CSV table of C-alpha atoms and ligand atoms in Angstrom, one decimal:
chain,number,residue,atom,x,y,z
A,30,MET,CA,93.4,95.7,73.3
A,31,THR,CA,94.7,94.1,76.4
A,32,PHE,CA,92.7,94.0,79.7
A,33,ALA,CA,94.2,94.7,83.0
A,34,VAL,CA,94.3,91.7,85.5
A,35,THR,CA,92.9,92.9,88.8
A,36,LEU,CA,93.8,92.1,92.4
A,37,ASN,CA,90.6,89.9,92.9
A,38,GLU,CA,91.3,87.9,89.8
A,39,VAL,CA,94.8,87.1,91.0
A,40,ILE,CA,93.6,86.3,94.5
A,41,MET,CA,91.2,83.8,93.0
A,42,GLN,CA,93.8,82.3,90.7
A,43,LYS,CA,96.2,81.8,93.7
A,44,GLN,CA,93.3,80.3,95.7
A,45,SER,CA,92.9,77.6,93.1
A,46,ALA,CA,96.4,76.2,94.0
A,47,PHE,CA,94.7,75.0,97.2
A,48,PRO,CA,91.8,72.8,96.0
A,49,TYR,CA,90.1,72.7,99.5
A,50,ALA,CA,90.3,76.4,100.1
A,51,LYS,CA,86.8,77.8,100.8
A,52,GLY,CA,87.7,81.3,99.7
A,53,GLU,CA,87.7,82.8,103.2
A,54,LEU,CA,91.3,84.2,102.9
A,55,SER,CA,90.5,85.4,99.4
A,56,ARG,CA,87.5,87.4,100.8
A,57,LEU,CA,89.6,88.8,103.5
A,58,LEU,CA,92.4,89.9,101.2
A,59,SER,CA,89.9,91.4,98.8
A,60,ASP,CA,88.3,93.4,101.7
A,61,ILE,CA,91.7,94.7,102.7
A,62,GLY,CA,91.9,95.9,99.1
A,63,VAL,CA,88.7,97.9,99.5
A,64,ALA,CA,89.8,99.5,102.7
A,65,ALA,CA,93.1,100.4,101.1
A,66,LYS,CA,91.2,102.3,98.3
A,67,ILE,CA,89.2,104.2,100.9
A,68,VAL,CA,92.4,105.2,102.8
A,69,HIS,CA,94.0,106.1,99.4
A,70,ARG,CA,91.1,108.5,98.7
A,71,GLU,CA,91.6,110.2,102.1
A,72,VAL,CA,95.4,110.3,101.9
A,73,ASN,CA,95.0,112.1,98.6
A,74,LYS,CA,93.0,114.8,100.4
A,75,ALA,CA,95.6,115.1,103.2
A,76,GLY,CA,96.7,118.5,101.9
A,77,LEU,CA,93.1,119.8,101.9
A,78,VAL,CA,92.8,119.3,105.7
A,79,ASP,CA,93.3,123.1,106.3
A,80,ILE,CA,90.4,123.8,103.9
A,81,LEU,CA,88.2,121.1,105.1
A,82,GLY,CA,89.0,121.3,108.8
A,83,ALA,CA,92.1,120.3,110.9
A,84,ALA,CA,92.1,117.2,113.1
A,85,GLY,CA,89.9,117.5,116.1
A,86,VAL,CA,87.7,120.3,114.6
A,87,GLU,CA,84.6,120.2,112.4
A,88,ASN,CA,84.9,120.3,108.6
A,89,VAL,CA,82.5,122.1,106.3
A,90,GLN,CA,80.0,119.2,106.4
A,91,GLY,CA,80.0,119.6,110.2
A,92,GLU,CA,81.8,116.2,110.7
A,93,GLU,CA,84.7,115.9,113.0
A,94,VAL,CA,87.9,115.5,111.0
A,95,LYS,CA,90.1,112.6,112.3
A,96,LYS,CA,93.8,112.3,112.2
A,97,LEU,CA,94.6,110.1,109.2
A,98,ASP,CA,96.2,107.2,111.2
A,99,ILE,CA,93.0,107.0,113.4
A,100,PHE,CA,90.9,107.2,110.2
A,101,ALA,CA,92.9,104.4,108.5
A,102,ASN,CA,92.7,102.3,111.7
A,103,GLU,CA,88.9,102.7,111.8
A,104,GLN,CA,88.5,102.0,108.2
A,105,PHE,CA,90.4,98.7,108.3
A,106,ILE,CA,88.7,97.6,111.6
A,107,SER,CA,85.2,98.1,109.9
A,108,ALA,CA,86.3,96.6,106.6
A,109,LEU,CA,87.5,93.4,108.4
A,110,LYS,CA,84.4,93.2,110.5
A,111,THR,CA,82.3,93.5,107.4
A,112,SER,CA,84.3,90.7,105.7
A,113,GLY,CA,83.2,88.3,108.6
A,114,MET,CA,86.4,86.4,107.8
A,115,CYS,CA,88.5,87.8,110.7
A,116,CYS,CA,87.8,87.2,114.4
A,117,GLY,CA,90.1,89.9,115.8
A,118,ILE,CA,92.8,92.5,115.1
A,119,ALA,CA,96.0,93.6,116.8
A,120,SER,CA,96.7,97.2,115.7
A,121,GLU,CA,99.5,99.6,116.4
A,122,GLU,CA,96.7,102.1,117.4
A,123,ASN,CA,95.2,100.0,120.1
A,124,GLU,CA,96.8,98.9,123.3
A,125,GLU,CA,94.8,95.6,123.5
A,126,ILE,CA,93.5,93.3,120.8
A,127,ILE,CA,90.1,94.1,119.1
A,128,THR,CA,87.7,91.2,119.1
A,129,TYR,CA,84.5,91.0,117.0
A,130,ASN,CA,81.4,89.5,118.6
A,131,ASP,CA,79.0,89.0,115.7
A,132,ASN,CA,78.2,85.4,114.8
A,133,LEU,CA,80.1,85.3,111.4
A,134,SER,CA,83.2,86.8,112.8
A,135,LEU,CA,83.3,84.6,115.9
A,136,ASN,CA,83.3,81.7,113.6
A,137,ALA,CA,86.1,83.1,111.4
A,138,LYS,CA,89.4,81.3,111.1
A,139,TYR,CA,91.8,84.3,110.7
A,140,VAL,CA,93.3,87.2,112.8
A,141,VAL,CA,95.0,90.3,111.4
A,142,CYS,CA,97.9,92.3,112.7
A,143,LEU,CA,97.9,96.0,111.4
A,144,ASP,CA,100.0,99.1,111.1
A,145,PRO,CA,97.2,101.2,109.6
A,146,LEU,CA,99.4,104.1,108.7
A,147,ASP,CA,103.1,103.7,108.6
A,148,GLY,CA,105.4,106.7,108.3
A,149,SER,CA,102.8,109.0,109.9
A,150,SER,CA,105.4,111.7,110.4
A,151,ASN,CA,105.3,112.1,106.6
A,152,ILE,CA,101.6,112.8,106.3
A,153,ASP,CA,101.7,116.5,106.6
A,154,VAL,CA,104.6,116.9,104.2
A,155,ASN,CA,103.2,115.0,101.2
A,156,VAL,CA,105.8,112.1,101.4
A,157,SER,CA,104.9,108.4,100.9
A,158,ILE,CA,103.2,106.5,103.6
A,159,GLY,CA,101.8,103.0,103.9
A,160,THR,CA,99.7,100.4,105.5
A,161,ILE,CA,101.1,97.0,106.7
A,162,PHE,CA,99.1,93.8,107.4
A,163,SER,CA,99.8,90.3,108.4
A,164,ILE,CA,97.3,87.4,108.6
A,165,TYR,CA,97.4,84.3,110.7
A,166,ARG,CA,95.1,81.3,111.2
A,167,ARG,CA,93.7,81.5,114.8
A,168,ILE,CA,94.9,78.9,117.5
A,169,THR,CA,91.7,79.1,119.5
A,170,GLU,CA,88.5,77.3,118.4
A,171,PRO,CA,86.2,79.1,116.1
A,172,GLY,CA,83.0,80.2,117.8
A,173,ASN,CA,84.8,81.9,120.6
A,174,PHE,CA,86.4,85.3,121.0
A,175,ALA,CA,89.9,85.8,119.6
A,176,GLU,CA,92.6,85.8,122.3
A,177,GLU,CA,96.1,87.3,122.5
A,178,LYS,CA,97.7,83.9,121.9
A,179,ASP,CA,96.1,83.9,118.4
A,180,PHE,CA,98.4,86.9,117.6
A,181,LEU,CA,101.5,85.8,119.4
A,182,GLN,CA,102.7,83.4,116.7
A,183,PRO,CA,105.9,83.3,115.0
A,184,GLY,CA,106.1,85.0,111.5
A,185,THR,CA,106.6,81.6,109.9
A,186,LYS,CA,102.9,80.9,110.6
A,187,GLN,CA,101.7,83.9,108.6
A,188,VAL,CA,99.3,82.8,105.8
A,189,ALA,CA,99.4,86.1,104.1
A,190,ALA,CA,101.0,89.6,104.5
A,191,GLY,CA,101.4,92.6,102.5
A,192,TYR,CA,101.6,96.4,102.4
A,193,VAL,CA,99.9,99.3,100.6
A,194,ILE,CA,102.1,102.2,99.6
A,195,TYR,CA,100.4,105.6,99.1
A,196,GLY,CA,103.2,107.0,96.9
A,197,SER,CA,103.5,108.6,93.4
A,198,SER,CA,100.9,105.9,92.7
A,199,THR,CA,99.2,103.7,95.2
A,200,MET,CA,100.3,100.1,95.2
A,201,LEU,CA,99.4,97.0,97.0
A,202,VAL,CA,102.0,94.3,97.5
A,203,TYR,CA,101.2,90.9,99.1
A,204,THR,CA,102.2,87.4,99.5
A,205,THR,CA,100.5,84.1,100.5
A,206,GLY,CA,103.7,82.3,100.3
A,207,LEU,CA,103.7,81.8,96.6
A,208,GLY,CA,106.0,84.7,95.7
A,209,THR,CA,105.5,88.5,96.2
A,210,THR,CA,103.1,90.2,93.9
A,211,GLY,CA,102.5,93.8,93.3
A,212,PHE,CA,99.4,95.8,92.1
A,213,THR,CA,99.0,99.4,91.0
A,214,LEU,CA,95.7,101.3,91.7
A,215,ASP,CA,94.3,102.6,88.6
A,216,PRO,CA,92.1,105.5,90.1
A,217,SER,CA,90.1,105.9,86.8
A,218,ILE,CA,88.5,102.4,87.2
A,219,GLY,CA,89.1,102.0,91.0
A,220,GLU,CA,90.9,98.8,90.7
A,221,PHE,CA,94.3,97.4,91.8
A,222,CYS,CA,95.8,96.1,88.5
A,223,LEU,CA,98.6,93.6,88.3
A,224,SER,CA,101.8,95.5,87.6
A,225,HIS,CA,104.6,93.5,89.3
A,226,PRO,CA,103.7,89.8,88.8
A,227,ASN,CA,106.7,88.1,90.4
A,228,MET,CA,108.8,90.5,92.4
A,229,VAL,CA,112.4,89.3,92.8
A,230,THR,CA,114.9,91.5,94.7
A,231,PRO,CA,118.5,91.7,93.5
A,232,LYS,CA,120.9,89.7,95.7
A,233,GLU,CA,123.0,92.7,96.0
A,234,GLY,CA,122.1,96.5,95.7
A,235,LYS,CA,123.7,99.9,95.9
A,236,ILE,CA,121.4,101.5,98.5
A,237,TYR,CA,121.6,101.6,102.3
A,238,SER,CA,118.8,103.0,104.4
A,239,ILE,CA,119.3,103.9,108.0
A,240,ASN,CA,118.6,107.0,110.1
A,241,GLU,CA,122.2,108.3,110.3
A,242,GLY,CA,121.0,111.0,112.7
A,243,ASN,CA,121.4,108.2,115.2
A,244,TYR,CA,125.0,107.5,114.2
A,245,LEU,CA,126.6,108.4,117.6
A,246,LYS,CA,124.3,105.9,119.3
A,247,PHE,CA,125.0,103.0,117.0
A,248,HIS,CA,127.2,100.1,118.1
A,249,ASP,CA,130.6,99.6,116.4
A,250,GLY,CA,129.4,97.0,113.9
A,251,ILE,CA,126.8,99.3,112.4
A,252,LYS,CA,129.1,102.3,112.4
A,253,LYS,CA,131.8,100.4,110.6
A,254,TYR,CA,129.2,98.9,108.2
A,255,ILE,CA,128.1,102.5,107.3
A,256,LYS,CA,131.7,103.5,106.6
A,257,TYR,CA,132.1,100.3,104.5
A,258,CYS,CA,129.1,101.4,102.5
A,259,GLN,CA,130.7,104.7,101.9
A,260,GLU,CA,134.2,103.5,100.9
A,261,LYS,CA,135.3,103.2,97.3
A,262,ASP,CA,135.7,99.7,95.9
A,263,SER,CA,135.0,99.0,92.3
A,264,ALA,CA,134.9,95.2,92.7
A,265,THR,CA,131.8,95.6,95.1
A,266,ASN,CA,130.3,98.6,93.3
A,267,ARG,CA,131.0,100.9,96.3
A,268,PRO,CA,130.4,103.6,97.5
A,269,TYR,CA,126.8,102.8,97.9
A,270,THR,CA,124.2,105.5,98.0
A,271,SER,CA,122.1,106.5,101.0
A,272,ARG,CA,118.3,106.8,100.9
A,273,TYR,CA,116.1,107.2,103.9
A,274,ILE,CA,112.5,108.3,103.7
A,275,GLY,CA,111.4,107.6,107.3
A,276,SER,CA,108.5,105.4,106.2
A,277,LEU,CA,109.4,101.7,106.5
A,278,VAL,CA,107.0,100.8,103.7
A,279,ALA,CA,108.4,103.2,101.2
A,280,ASP,CA,112.1,102.6,102.1
A,281,PHE,CA,111.5,98.8,101.9
A,282,HIS,CA,109.5,99.1,98.6
A,283,ARG,CA,112.3,101.0,96.9
A,284,ASN,CA,115.0,98.7,98.0
A,285,LEU,CA,112.9,95.7,97.1
A,286,ILE,CA,112.7,96.8,93.5
A,287,LYS,CA,116.2,98.3,93.1
A,288,GLY,CA,118.2,96.2,95.6
A,289,GLY,CA,119.4,97.6,98.9
A,290,ILE,CA,119.4,97.2,102.7
A,291,TYR,CA,117.1,98.7,105.4
A,292,ILE,CA,118.4,98.8,108.9
A,293,TYR,CA,116.8,99.9,112.2
A,294,PRO,CA,119.3,98.8,114.7
A,295,MET,CA,119.5,98.4,118.5
A,296,THR,CA,121.2,101.1,120.6
A,297,ASP,CA,122.0,101.2,124.3
A,298,SER,CA,118.9,103.3,125.0
A,299,ALA,CA,116.7,101.2,122.7
A,300,PRO,CA,118.1,97.7,123.0
A,301,ASN,CA,115.2,96.3,120.7
A,302,GLY,CA,115.3,99.2,118.2
A,303,LYS,CA,112.0,100.8,117.3
A,304,LEU,CA,110.1,98.8,114.9
A,305,ARG,CA,107.3,96.4,116.0
A,306,LEU,CA,107.6,92.7,115.4
A,307,LEU,CA,103.9,91.7,114.8
A,308,TYR,CA,102.8,94.4,112.4
A,309,GLU,CA,105.9,95.9,110.9
A,310,CYS,CA,108.8,93.4,110.8
A,311,ASN,CA,107.1,90.0,110.3
A,312,PRO,CA,105.0,91.1,107.4
A,313,ILE,CA,107.9,92.8,105.7
A,314,ALA,CA,110.2,89.9,106.4
A,315,PHE,CA,107.7,87.5,104.8
A,316,LEU,CA,107.5,89.7,101.6
A,317,ALA,CA,111.3,90.1,101.6
A,318,GLU,CA,111.9,86.3,101.8
A,319,GLN,CA,109.2,85.6,99.2
A,320,ALA,CA,111.0,87.9,96.8
A,321,GLY,CA,114.4,86.2,97.5
A,322,GLY,CA,115.6,88.7,100.1
A,323,LYS,CA,116.3,88.2,103.8
A,324,ALA,CA,115.3,89.7,107.2
A,325,THR,CA,117.1,89.3,110.5
A,326,ASP,CA,117.3,91.0,113.9
A,327,GLY,CA,121.1,91.8,113.5
A,328,ARG,CA,121.8,89.1,116.1
A,329,GLY,CA,121.9,86.3,113.6
A,330,ASN,CA,118.2,85.4,114.0
A,331,ARG,CA,115.7,85.1,111.2
A,332,ILE,CA,112.8,87.6,112.0
A,333,LEU,CA,110.2,85.0,111.0
A,334,GLU,CA,111.4,82.5,113.6
A,335,LEU,CA,111.2,84.8,116.7
A,336,SER,CA,108.5,83.9,119.2
A,337,PRO,CA,106.6,87.1,120.1
A,338,LYS,CA,106.0,87.6,123.8
A,339,SER,CA,103.7,90.8,123.6
A,340,LEU,CA,101.6,92.5,121.0
A,341,HIS,CA,103.7,95.7,120.6
A,342,GLN,CA,107.1,94.0,121.1
A,343,ARG,CA,110.0,95.8,119.3
A,344,VAL,CA,112.8,94.2,117.5
A,345,PRO,CA,116.0,95.4,115.7
A,346,PHE,CA,115.5,95.1,112.0
A,347,VAL,CA,117.8,94.3,109.1
A,348,SER,CA,116.1,93.5,105.7
A,349,GLY,CA,116.7,93.6,102.1
A,350,SER,CA,119.0,92.0,99.5
A,351,SER,CA,120.4,88.8,100.8
A,352,LYS,CA,124.1,89.4,100.4
A,353,MET,CA,123.8,92.8,102.1
A,354,VAL,CA,121.9,91.3,105.1
A,355,ASP,CA,124.7,88.7,105.4
A,356,LYS,CA,127.3,91.6,105.3
A,357,VAL,CA,125.6,93.5,108.0
A,358,GLU,CA,125.4,90.4,110.2
A,359,GLU,CA,129.1,89.8,109.6
A,360,PHE,CA,130.0,93.3,110.7
A,361,ILE,CA,127.8,93.1,113.8
A,362,SER,CA,129.2,89.8,115.0
A,363,THR,CA,132.8,90.9,114.2
A,364,TYR,CA,132.7,94.3,116.0
A,365,LYS,CA,130.3,93.7,119.0
B,426,AHG,P1,104.7,104.6,112.4
B,426,AHG,O1,104.4,105.9,111.6
B,426,AHG,O2,103.7,103.5,112.0
B,426,AHG,O3,104.8,104.9,113.8
B,426,AHG,O4,106.1,104.0,111.9
B,426,AHG,C1,107.2,104.7,111.8
B,426,AHG,C2,108.5,103.9,111.7
B,426,AHG,C3,108.8,103.5,110.3
B,426,AHG,O5,107.9,103.6,109.4
B,426,AHG,C4,110.0,104.2,109.9
B,426,AHG,O6,110.8,103.5,109.2
B,426,AHG,C5,110.6,104.6,111.3
B,426,AHG,O7,109.6,104.7,112.2
B,426,AHG,C6,111.4,105.9,111.2
B,426,AHG,O8,111.9,106.1,112.5
B,426,AHG,P2,113.0,107.3,112.7
B,426,AHG,O9,112.2,108.5,112.6
B,426,AHG,O10,113.4,107.0,114.1
B,426,AHG,O11,114.1,107.0,111.8
B,427,MN,MN1,104.9,101.8,111.3
B,428,MN,MN1,101.6,103.5,112.2
């Protein structure tokens, strides 16, 4: 009989690659795993909201039912406070940074950027959603409150990043810069079990993921790339197939495994696209690169090297199989 290897065991193994590590990052990652399990439990009850009570009203226990993205946000904020290893959070759901003021957290070394519930338009229709996180070492001295500059670091400074996908099964995928590793939740034992030890994305794929409803707004480079994907050419395995869920985590996860490209480009009305640099693009870019893929802003820049100017900054995003990202860049620079 073989025993499953759990998330905590792998976190500890990876920590041993750094002989001076005190286990603080490990503790933080493991607490993120616990919060993910709690959110998983609630996500699985999403269809029962009408029975248990809709958002903003009381459920049968007389408790107020929260929207799932607010619930997920609160869950992660309190899990990270309990860990005592994080001094502050930048979350999609909060305009300003959240700082912790207890002694343990004030002395913590790390800050976390968070998209607590990604793909929230898919919650009510039982389609995959996710959580995205990114961890940095603080710049300010421990013992003080976290400040905005702790969060405004380029993605190359991430010490860890990952996502949880609440799909046909719940998975947690993370990196500390030693490859991309995936775990699947076994609900019967309540553990994330190692299922994808070393995720390597194909250099080329057959899937393109973009919201084609915005086609008329796209610039020529993107329009022509979409037509390129649709043309027949047996030498390059075209036509490609189009897949778009509308949850970045789910679209990226599929393409990571099968090979493909995800694009959320700029348009005239949204010159920086839609996705957020700190808690969507940087963590996904780190995971993509650690799996052998690429992530750029469609203007020839590596996402991880951008210098963030504000917490909720948006950026155009091209990510996935490396040769496909190169091709998109080529189209954009050829047909401006
Ligand atoms: P969130 O639910 O955290 O606001 O993120 C939604 C994002 C992303 O997950 C997804 O890929 C994208 O928005 C979809 O946008 P469109 O509906 O404009 O295609
Ligand atoms: Mn999101
Ligand atoms: Mn969100």
